[in-house]
Coordinates of C-alpha atoms and ligand atoms in Angstrom, one line a residue:
X1 CA 57.6 146.3 75.7
X2 CA 61.2 145.2 76.3
X3 CA 62.7 143.0 73.6
X4 CA 65.9 141.1 73.3
X5 CA 68.3 142.5 70.6
X6 CA 68.8 139.2 68.8
X7 CA 65.1 138.6 68.5
X8 CA 64.6 142.2 67.3
X9 CA 67.3 141.8 64.7
X10 CA 65.8 138.6 63.4
X11 CA 62.4 140.3 63.2
X12 CA 63.8 143.3 61.3
X13 CA 65.8 141.0 59.0
X14 CA 62.7 139.0 58.1
X15 CA 60.8 142.2 57.3
X16 CA 63.5 143.3 54.9
X17 CA 63.7 139.9 53.3
X18 CA 59.9 139.8 52.7
X19 CA 60.3 143.2 50.9
X20 CA 62.6 141.3 48.5
X21 CA 65.9 142.3 50.0
X22 CA 68.9 140.0 49.5
X23 CA 69.6 138.2 52.8
X24 CA 73.0 139.8 53.4
X25 CA 71.6 143.3 52.8
X26 CA 68.6 142.5 55.0
X27 CA 70.9 141.3 57.8
X28 CA 73.3 144.3 57.5
X29 CA 70.4 146.8 57.7
X30 CA 68.7 145.0 60.6
X31 CA 72.0 144.8 62.5
X32 CA 72.7 148.6 61.9
X33 CA 69.2 149.6 63.1
X34 CA 69.3 147.3 66.2
X35 CA 72.8 148.6 67.0
X36 CA 71.3 152.2 67.0
X37 CA 68.7 151.0 69.5
X38 CA 71.4 149.3 71.7
X39 CA 73.3 152.6 71.6
X40 CA 70.3 154.5 72.9
X41 CA 69.4 156.1 69.6
X42 CA 65.8 154.8 69.2
X43 CA 65.2 157.6 66.7
X44 CA 67.5 155.8 64.3
X45 CA 66.7 152.2 65.2
X46 CA 63.9 149.8 64.2
X47 CA 61.4 152.7 64.5
X48 CA 62.6 153.7 61.0
X49 CA 61.2 150.4 59.5
X50 CA 57.8 151.9 58.7
X51 CA 59.5 154.7 56.8
X52 CA 61.7 152.2 54.9
X53 CA 58.8 149.8 54.1
X54 CA 56.6 152.6 52.9
X55 CA 59.3 154.0 50.6
X56 CA 60.3 150.6 49.3
X57 CA 56.6 149.8 48.4
X58 CA 56.2 153.2 46.7
X59 CA 59.4 152.5 44.7
X60 CA 61.7 155.2 46.2
X61 CA 63.9 152.9 48.2
X62 CA 65.7 150.3 46.0
X63 CA 66.5 147.6 48.5
X64 CA 69.0 145.6 46.4
X65 CA 71.2 148.5 45.1
X66 CA 75.0 148.6 45.5
X67 CA 77.1 151.7 45.6
X68 CA 78.7 152.4 42.2
X69 CA 81.9 154.5 41.6
X70 CA 81.2 157.5 39.4
X71 CA 84.6 159.1 39.7
X72 CA 88.0 157.9 41.0
X73 CA 90.5 160.7 40.9
X74 CA 93.6 160.5 43.1
X75 CA 92.4 160.8 46.7
X76 CA 88.9 161.7 45.6
X77 CA 86.1 159.2 45.1
X78 CA 82.5 159.8 44.1
X79 CA 80.0 157.0 44.7
X80 CA 76.3 156.8 43.9
X81 CA 74.1 154.8 46.2
X82 CA 71.3 154.5 43.7
X83 CA 68.8 155.1 46.5
X84 CA 69.7 151.7 48.0
X85 CA 69.6 150.9 51.7
X86 CA 71.9 153.5 53.2
X87 CA 73.2 151.0 55.7
X88 CA 74.6 148.9 52.8
X89 CA 75.6 151.5 50.2
X90 CA 77.0 153.9 52.8
X91 CA 79.1 151.2 54.3
X92 CA 80.3 150.1 50.8
X93 CA 81.4 153.8 50.1
X94 CA 83.2 153.8 53.4
X95 CA 85.0 150.6 52.7
X96 CA 86.2 152.0 49.3
X97 CA 87.4 155.2 51.1
X98 CA 89.3 153.2 53.8
X99 CA 91.1 151.2 51.1
X100 CA 92.1 154.5 49.4
X101 CA 93.2 156.1 52.6
X102 CA 95.4 153.0 53.4
X103 CA 97.1 153.6 50.0
X104 CA 97.3 157.4 49.9
X105 CA 97.1 158.5 53.5
X106 CA 93.8 160.2 53.0
X107 CA 90.6 159.9 51.0
X108 CA 87.8 162.3 50.3
X109 CA 84.6 160.4 49.5
X110 CA 81.5 162.0 48.1
X111 CA 78.7 159.4 48.7
X112 CA 75.6 160.6 47.0
X113 CA 72.0 159.3 46.7
X114 CA 71.9 157.0 49.7
X115 CA 68.5 156.2 51.1
X116 CA 68.6 157.1 54.8
X117 CA 72.1 156.3 56.2
X118 CA 70.8 155.7 59.7
X119 CA 73.2 156.4 62.5
X120 CA 76.2 158.2 61.0
X121 CA 78.5 157.1 63.9
X122 CA 78.3 153.6 62.3
X123 CA 80.6 154.8 59.4
X124 CA 83.0 156.6 61.8
X125 CA 83.2 153.4 63.9
X126 CA 84.0 151.5 60.7
X127 CA 86.8 153.9 59.9
X128 CA 88.1 153.9 63.5
X129 CA 88.2 150.1 63.5
X130 CA 90.6 150.4 60.5
X131 CA 92.8 152.9 62.5
X132 CA 91.5 155.9 60.6
X133 CA 90.3 159.3 61.7
X134 CA 87.1 160.3 59.9
X135 CA 84.9 163.4 59.4
X136 CA 81.4 163.3 58.0
X137 CA 79.2 166.1 56.7
X138 CA 75.7 164.9 55.8
X139 CA 72.6 166.6 54.4
X140 CA 69.1 165.2 54.3
X141 CA 66.8 165.7 51.3
X142 CA 63.9 164.0 49.5
X143 CA 61.1 165.6 51.7
X144 CA 60.1 169.0 52.9
X145 CA 62.4 170.8 55.4
X146 CA 61.6 170.7 59.2
X147 CA 64.5 172.7 60.6
X148 CA 64.7 176.5 60.8
X149 CA 68.0 178.5 60.5
X150 CA 68.9 180.7 63.5
X151 CA 66.6 183.7 63.6
X152 CA 64.0 182.4 61.1
X153 CA 60.5 181.1 61.5
X154 CA 60.4 179.3 58.2
X155 CA 62.0 175.9 57.6
X156 CA 64.9 175.5 55.2
X157 CA 67.0 172.5 56.2
X158 CA 66.8 169.0 57.7
X159 CA 68.6 167.7 60.8
X160 CA 71.9 167.5 58.8
X161 CA 74.2 165.3 60.9
X162 CA 77.9 166.0 61.6
X163 CA 80.2 163.2 62.8
X164 CA 83.9 162.8 63.6
X165 CA 85.6 159.6 64.8
X166 CA 89.1 159.3 66.4
X167 CA 90.7 155.9 67.1
X168 CA 92.0 155.4 70.6
X169 CA 93.8 152.7 72.5
X170 CA 90.6 152.0 74.4
X171 CA 87.2 153.6 73.9
X172 CA 87.0 155.3 70.5
X173 CA 85.9 158.9 70.4
X174 CA 82.8 159.2 68.2
X175 CA 81.1 162.6 68.1
X176 CA 77.9 161.9 66.2
X177 CA 75.1 164.5 66.2
X178 CA 72.3 166.1 64.4
X179 CA 72.8 169.8 63.9
X180 CA 69.2 170.5 64.9
X181 CA 68.7 171.0 68.6
X182 CA 67.5 167.4 68.8
X183 CA 67.2 164.7 66.1
X184 CA 63.8 164.7 64.3
X185 CA 63.4 161.0 65.2
X186 CA 63.6 162.0 68.8
X187 CA 60.6 164.3 68.2
X188 CA 58.8 161.3 66.6
X189 CA 59.7 159.1 69.6
X190 CA 58.5 161.8 72.1
X191 CA 55.2 162.2 70.1
X192 CA 54.7 158.4 70.1
X193 CA 55.2 158.4 73.9
X194 CA 53.2 161.5 74.5
X195 CA 56.2 163.2 76.2
X196 CA 57.4 166.9 75.9
X197 CA 60.6 167.6 74.0
X198 CA 63.4 169.5 75.8
X199 CA 63.1 173.3 76.1
X200 CA 64.5 175.3 73.2
X201 CA 64.3 172.5 70.6
X202 CA 61.0 173.3 68.9
X203 CA 59.2 176.3 67.6
X204 CA 55.5 176.6 66.7
X205 CA 54.3 178.0 63.3
X206 CA 54.6 181.5 64.6
X207 CA 58.2 181.0 65.7
X208 CA 57.4 180.8 69.4
X209 CA 59.3 178.2 71.6
X210 CA 57.3 175.1 72.5
X211 CA 57.8 171.7 74.1
X212 CA 54.8 170.1 72.3
X213 CA 56.2 167.3 70.1
X214 CA 53.1 167.7 67.8
X215 CA 54.2 171.2 66.8
X216 CA 56.1 169.9 63.7
X217 CA 52.9 168.3 62.4
X218 CA 51.2 171.7 62.9
X219 CA 53.6 173.7 60.9
X220 CA 56.3 174.3 63.5
X221 CA 60.0 173.8 63.1
X222 CA 63.0 172.3 64.9
X223 CA 65.6 174.9 65.8
X224 CA 69.4 174.5 65.2
X225 CA 71.6 173.4 68.2
X226 CA 73.8 176.1 69.7
X227 CA 72.1 179.2 68.2
X228 CA 73.9 180.8 65.2
X229 CA 76.9 178.5 65.5
X230 CA 74.9 175.3 65.0
X231 CA 72.9 177.0 62.3
X232 CA 76.1 177.7 60.4
X233 CA 77.4 174.1 60.8
X234 CA 74.0 172.8 59.6
X235 CA 74.4 175.0 56.5
X236 CA 77.9 173.7 55.9
X237 CA 76.6 170.1 56.1
X238 CA 74.0 171.0 53.5
X239 CA 76.7 172.5 51.2
X240 CA 79.5 169.9 51.7
X241 CA 77.2 166.9 51.9
X242 CA 74.6 168.1 49.5
X243 CA 76.1 170.5 47.0
X244 CA 79.6 169.1 46.8
X245 CA 79.0 165.4 47.1
X246 CA 75.4 165.1 46.2
X247 CA 74.8 168.0 43.8
X248 CA 71.3 168.2 45.3
X249 CA 70.2 170.4 48.2
X250 CA 67.0 171.2 50.0
X251 CA 66.3 174.2 47.7
X252 CA 65.2 171.7 45.0
X253 CA 61.4 172.0 45.7
X254 CA 60.5 169.3 43.1
X255 CA 62.4 166.7 45.0
X256 CA 60.7 167.5 48.4
X257 CA 58.6 164.3 48.3
X258 CA 58.3 161.2 50.5
X259 CA 61.9 160.0 50.5
X260 CA 64.7 160.3 53.1
X261 CA 67.9 160.6 51.1
X262 CA 71.4 161.4 52.6
X263 CA 74.4 162.8 50.7
X264 CA 77.6 162.4 52.7
X265 CA 81.0 164.0 52.3
X266 CA 83.6 161.9 54.2
X267 CA 87.3 162.7 54.9
X268 CA 89.2 159.6 55.9
X269 CA 92.7 160.3 57.3
X270 CA 95.4 157.8 58.2
X271 CA 97.2 159.2 61.4
X272 CA 100.4 157.4 60.3
X273 CA 101.0 159.9 57.5
X274 CA 101.0 162.9 59.8
X275 CA 103.2 162.7 62.9
X276 CA 102.9 158.9 63.1
X277 CA 100.2 156.6 64.5
X278 CA 102.1 155.9 67.7
X279 CA 102.6 159.6 68.6
X280 CA 99.0 160.4 67.8
X281 CA 97.7 157.5 69.9
X282 CA 99.8 158.6 72.8
X283 CA 98.6 162.2 72.6
X284 CA 94.9 161.2 72.3
X285 CA 95.2 158.8 75.2
X286 CA 96.8 161.5 77.3
X287 CA 94.2 164.1 76.3
X288 CA 91.3 161.6 77.1
X289 CA 92.7 161.0 80.6
X290 CA 93.3 164.7 81.1
X291 CA 89.7 165.5 80.0
X292 CA 88.2 162.8 82.2
X293 CA 90.3 164.0 85.2
X294 CA 88.3 167.3 85.4
X295 CA 86.1 167.5 88.5
X296 CA 82.4 167.2 87.5
X297 CA 80.2 170.2 87.7
X298 CA 77.2 170.4 90.0
X299 CA 74.5 168.0 88.8
X300 CA 77.0 165.7 86.9
X301 CA 78.4 162.4 88.2
X302 CA 81.4 162.4 85.8
X303 CA 82.8 164.1 82.7
X304 CA 81.8 162.0 79.6
X305 CA 83.5 162.1 76.2
X306 CA 81.8 161.6 72.8
X307 CA 80.8 158.0 72.5
X308 CA 80.6 157.3 76.2
X309 CA 76.7 157.5 76.5
X310 CA 76.3 155.1 73.6
X311 CA 78.7 152.6 75.2
X312 CA 76.9 152.8 78.5
X313 CA 73.5 152.3 76.8
X314 CA 74.8 149.4 74.8
X315 CA 76.2 147.6 77.8
X316 CA 72.8 148.0 79.6
X317 CA 70.5 147.1 76.8
X318 CA 72.5 144.0 75.7
X319 CA 71.6 142.4 79.0
X320 CA 68.3 144.2 79.9
X321 CA 66.7 144.4 76.5
X322 CA 65.6 147.2 74.2
X323 CA 62.5 149.2 75.3
X324 CA 60.0 150.0 72.5
X325 CA 56.9 152.0 73.2
X326 CA 53.5 150.6 72.1
X327 CA 52.8 153.0 69.3
X328 CA 56.2 152.5 67.7
X329 CA 55.8 148.7 68.0
X330 CA 52.3 148.9 66.5
X331 CA 53.7 150.9 63.5
X332 CA 56.5 148.4 63.0
X333 CA 54.1 145.4 63.1
X334 CA 51.8 147.2 60.6
X335 CA 54.9 147.7 58.3
X336 CA 55.7 144.1 58.7
X337 CA 52.2 143.1 57.5
X338 CA 52.6 145.5 54.5
X339 CA 56.0 143.8 53.8
X340 CA 54.1 140.4 53.6
X341 CA 54.4 138.8 57.1
X342 CA 51.2 137.1 58.3
X343 CA 49.6 138.1 61.6
X344 CA 50.5 134.7 63.1
X345 CA 54.2 135.2 62.1
X346 CA 54.2 138.6 63.8
X347 CA 52.5 137.2 66.9
X348 CA 55.2 134.5 67.0
X349 CA 57.9 137.2 67.2
X350 CA 55.9 139.1 69.9
X351 CA 55.5 136.0 72.1
Ligands
LIG1 P1 73.0 163.1 70.9 O1 72.6 164.5 71.2 O2 72.4 162.0 71.8 O3 74.6 162.9 71.0 C1 75.4 163.7 70.3 C2 76.9 163.5 70.7 O4 77.1 163.9 72.0 C3 77.3 162.0 70.7 O5 78.5 161.9 70.1 C4 77.3 161.6 72.1 O6 78.3 160.6 72.4 C5 77.7 162.9 72.8 N1 77.1 163.1 74.1 C6 75.8 162.9 74.4 N2 75.6 163.2 75.7 C7 76.8 163.6 76.2 C8 77.2 164.0 77.5 N3 76.4 164.1 78.6 N4 78.5 164.3 77.6 C9 79.4 164.2 76.6 N5 79.0 163.8 75.4 C10 77.7 163.5 75.2 O7 72.7 162.7 69.4 P2 71.7 163.4 68.3 O8 72.1 164.7 67.9 O9 70.3 163.3 68.9 O10 71.8 162.4 67.1 C11 71.3 161.1 67.3 C12 71.7 160.2 66.1 O11 70.9 160.7 65.0 C13 73.1 160.3 65.6 O12 73.5 158.9 65.5 C14 73.0 160.9 64.2 O13 74.0 160.3 63.3 C15 71.6 160.5 63.8 N6 71.1 161.4 62.7 C16 71.0 160.8 61.5 C17 70.4 161.6 60.5 C18 70.3 161.0 59.1 O14 69.7 161.7 58.2 N7 70.8 159.9 58.8 C19 70.0 162.9 60.7 C20 70.1 163.4 62.0 C21 70.7 162.6 63.0

C-alpha cells in the first residue's frame, strides 16, 4: 500500500498515545519515524512500531521518561535516557549538548540508556540546524548480537551506526550509516518482501556468503561494511558509544534480552571557534561544488554526496506517498491492536 505521510504520522501518534505516551512525546516519536520513511529508510521508520509496542508492554521501554543529567563537567555531559523513547531522550541530550557547544565552542555528550534512537541522522540534522558540526558513535545492545567482525563466523556486535553532520549554505552533509554491510532493519524489510539482500552483506551459520534474508533467523550473521576497515569502525562505535558513554557493551550476556538500547557518544563542535564560521562555510561550499563537478563513472548519473539520496527520497515521497509492504503493515496493525486500538479504528486509518 501507499500511504500519505500525514495520515501515517497521525496513526503512529495514536498508537503511542494508546500505550500511555504523553501526547508531545507520541507526536515527536511518530514524526521521527515517518521522517525516516520519507527519507527512504523504511528500516528505521514505522516498521519499528511492533518492536516498540512489544517492548513497552513487556516493561522494557518506558514511554514517558525524560533524559536526566548524571554529570556536567566542563565541556562533558553525561545523560541517562532511562530507557525512554530514544527519539525523545536522544533529542533532549542533543539539545543540552548544543547549548553547551554554544557556550564553550564544543561539547562531548555521553547519552546512555536510550531505547532505540531510530535514524541517527536526525540528531546530526538537529545540530546542523543550530550551525554545529557533529560526530556520533553509537552501539546497540539489549539483545543478542547479529553482526560478525571481519574474518569471524560468530556474531559479536550489532549494526553500530556512525554519523557525521556538517552545516552548509545549502544542502547539509549528513553521513549516516550502519557499520554493518547493510542495516539490520533492511534485512527485516527484505525478509518481509521476500527479496534477496545485496551480495556480500549476509553470511550463513557456517560463515558462507548468502543473499537469503532469512539467514539471520537460521543462525547466520550480517557482515561489516568495507571488510576489516568497517569492522574496526564498528568496534570503535561499541567502545566509544558503549564503553565510554554507556558503560555497557555487547559482551554483557545477561543483558542480551528483548530490548533495543542505544548508547551514543556525541561530539558537537561550533565551527566559529576554529577558523571562523564564514571561512568554514566558504571552504565547505567550494568543496561540495568541486566534488559534484567530478564526471560520473559508468553506470552513475551523477556524483551524490552524503544526505543527497535522503533528500531525493523525501521530495518524492512527500508528494507520492510512502510505500509499505503488506507484511509490515499487518505487523503494525497487529501492534496497534495490542496498544489498544479497536479493529474499526484501524480500518478507519486504512480507508
Ligand atoms: P545507507 O547505506 O542507505 O546510507 C549511508 C550513507 O551513505 C548516508 O549518509 C547516505 O546519504 C549516503 N549514500 C547512500 N547512497 C549514496 C550514494 N549513491 N552516493 C553517495 N552517498 C550515498 O544507510 P544505512 O547504513 O543502511 O543506514 C540506514 C539508517 O539506519 C541510518 O539512518 C542509521 O542511523 C540507521 N541505523 C540505526 C541504528 C540504531 O540502532 N539506531 C543502527 C543501524 C543503523
